[in-house]
Amino acid sequence: MMKKNQTLQIDEALQAFDFGGEVAGAVRYGSGHVNDTFAVYVQKEDGSPLRFILQRINTSVFKNPHALMENIVGVTEYLKKIKLEDSKTNPQKILYVLKTKQGEPFYQDIDGQAWRVYNFIEDTICLQSVEKPEQFYNAAQSFGLFLRELEGYPAETLHETIPHFHDTRNRFINFKEALVADTLSRAKNIQSEIDFVLQRESDCSYLMKLLDAGKLPLRVTHNDTKLNNILLNPQTGKGECIIDLDTIMPGLALNDFGDSIRFGANTAAEDETNLSKVSLSLELFEAYTRGYLSAAGNVLTPMEIQCLPWGAKLMTLECGMRFLTDYLEGDTYFKIHREHHNLDRCRTQFKLVTEIEKHFTEMQEIIAKYNKF
Ligand code: ADP
Ligand code: GN1
Ligand code: MG
């Protein structure tokens, strides 16, 4: 019954768009934790195949899909203009939002669910872990370029799609509230994880205090720079297209750097249960630093460059706290695929925080080595 409902919902959503051919079907796609993603298969009139990405926006996470899509249309159109000025750009790799038949950036069905469509960026790969350091270097260059390209974007026009998204201090407060409420009585079994967070309360404010004091600038940032939010060329490994633009907002460049390290420089998966496999690869940290600074270095201030290791530490700590908060609250935010999945994810993050703390001086030395700015 459930399945039929969903199929009907997808069919209804598909009918709202003109794909330029006949829709052959839609299948679940990708492994994001937040939205529901489907690949749409279309047959054009000349018989050739074409794919699109259909997404049901998670409206309990993104409460205002109008504002969200205004950000995304604004940014994709801006980037398109910049990229087309470069004769080396392959237009097939430029992301765009397919408007509905009514000319809207998304379709809202009668249940209030919001559906959007992107062109499918073909002939690319999406990695869940780094296979070769060069790929990570290339991802870093793309995210660095992204920061540079959006330097001139009018930040004041962007909506805050998730308020206080990377306000780690506020994430700590949310964690404490979830702990006090302890709605599922889970707190009693996770004392060491709770202590881990409580011992780091002051760390949570480190970057926010520098921001408050005007020592770090707000920039237009991506805010979700996981390796699986960039599509790479399968032959050259070069970054082709940055996706998952839901959290583009004014933010700290350090957080974009840090979130990439959190996910990509971990020697294990984000939900690995054998914690002995989880560590920080300094080789991958170095590859990312080299790529990021080569592309964005002269945009960044000396203070930003100096604080890059803090970005890595706090994005990892914050993400672990978010998984733990969701675990305490009954797994309502991140999709889970097994019991205690969010707790497993939290533990990998905290192990990685410990690793980052252990290697902090080496991380600073690597940054100094590539800081030519
Ligand atoms: P979520 O917010 O749930 O992470 P994403 O926008 O990252 O959703 O999409 C989930 C996955 O779908 C991506 O990791 C990628 O594999 C694939 N994907 C998304 N957009 C595109 C696109 N335009 N072209 C090709 N693949 C895409
Ligand atoms: C979510 O949507 P996805 O899977 O790319 C989350 C990120 C977390 C990440 C952890 C909007 O990213 O903030 O860092 O999971 N996105 C949102 O893997 O909350
Ligand atoms: Mg994603």
CSV table of C-alpha atoms and ligand atoms in Angstrom, one decimal, residues 32-34 62 162 165 224 226 229 244 247 259 262 270 319 322-323 333-334, ligand 2:
chain,number,residue,atom,x,y,z
A,32,GLY,CA,22.1,11.2,0.6
A,33,HIS,CA,20.9,11.3,4.3
A,34,VAL,CA,18.2,14.0,3.8
A,62,PHE,CA,14.0,22.6,4.7
A,162,ILE,CA,18.4,26.0,7.9
A,165,PHE,CA,23.2,25.4,10.4
A,224,ASP,CA,27.8,20.4,2.9
A,226,LYS,CA,31.1,15.8,1.5
A,229,ASN,CA,28.4,16.1,-3.2
A,244,ASP,CA,23.6,19.3,-3.3
A,247,THR,CA,22.7,24.7,2.2
A,259,ASP,CA,33.5,19.2,6.3
A,262,ARG,CA,35.7,15.1,8.1
A,270,GLU,CA,31.1,7.5,8.2
A,319,CYS,CA,28.5,16.4,12.9
A,322,ARG,CA,24.2,16.1,15.4
A,323,PHE,CA,24.2,12.3,15.0
A,333,TYR,CA,16.5,13.9,11.0
A,334,PHE,CA,19.1,11.7,9.3
B,2,GN1,C1,23.6,15.4,5.4
B,2,GN1,O1,22.3,15.6,2.6
B,2,GN1,P1,23.6,15.0,2.8
B,2,GN1,O2,23.6,13.5,3.0
B,2,GN1,O3,24.5,15.4,1.7
B,2,GN1,C2,23.6,16.8,6.1
B,2,GN1,C3,25.0,17.3,6.4
B,2,GN1,C4,25.8,16.3,7.2
B,2,GN1,C5,25.8,15.0,6.4
B,2,GN1,C6,26.5,13.9,7.2
B,2,GN1,C7,21.1,19.3,5.1
B,2,GN1,O4,24.2,15.6,4.1
B,2,GN1,O5,24.9,18.5,7.1
B,2,GN1,O6,27.1,16.7,7.4
B,2,GN1,O7,24.5,14.5,6.2
B,2,GN1,N1,22.8,17.7,5.4
B,2,GN1,C8,21.9,18.5,6.0
B,2,GN1,O8,26.8,12.8,6.3
B,2,GN1,O9,21.6,18.4,7.2
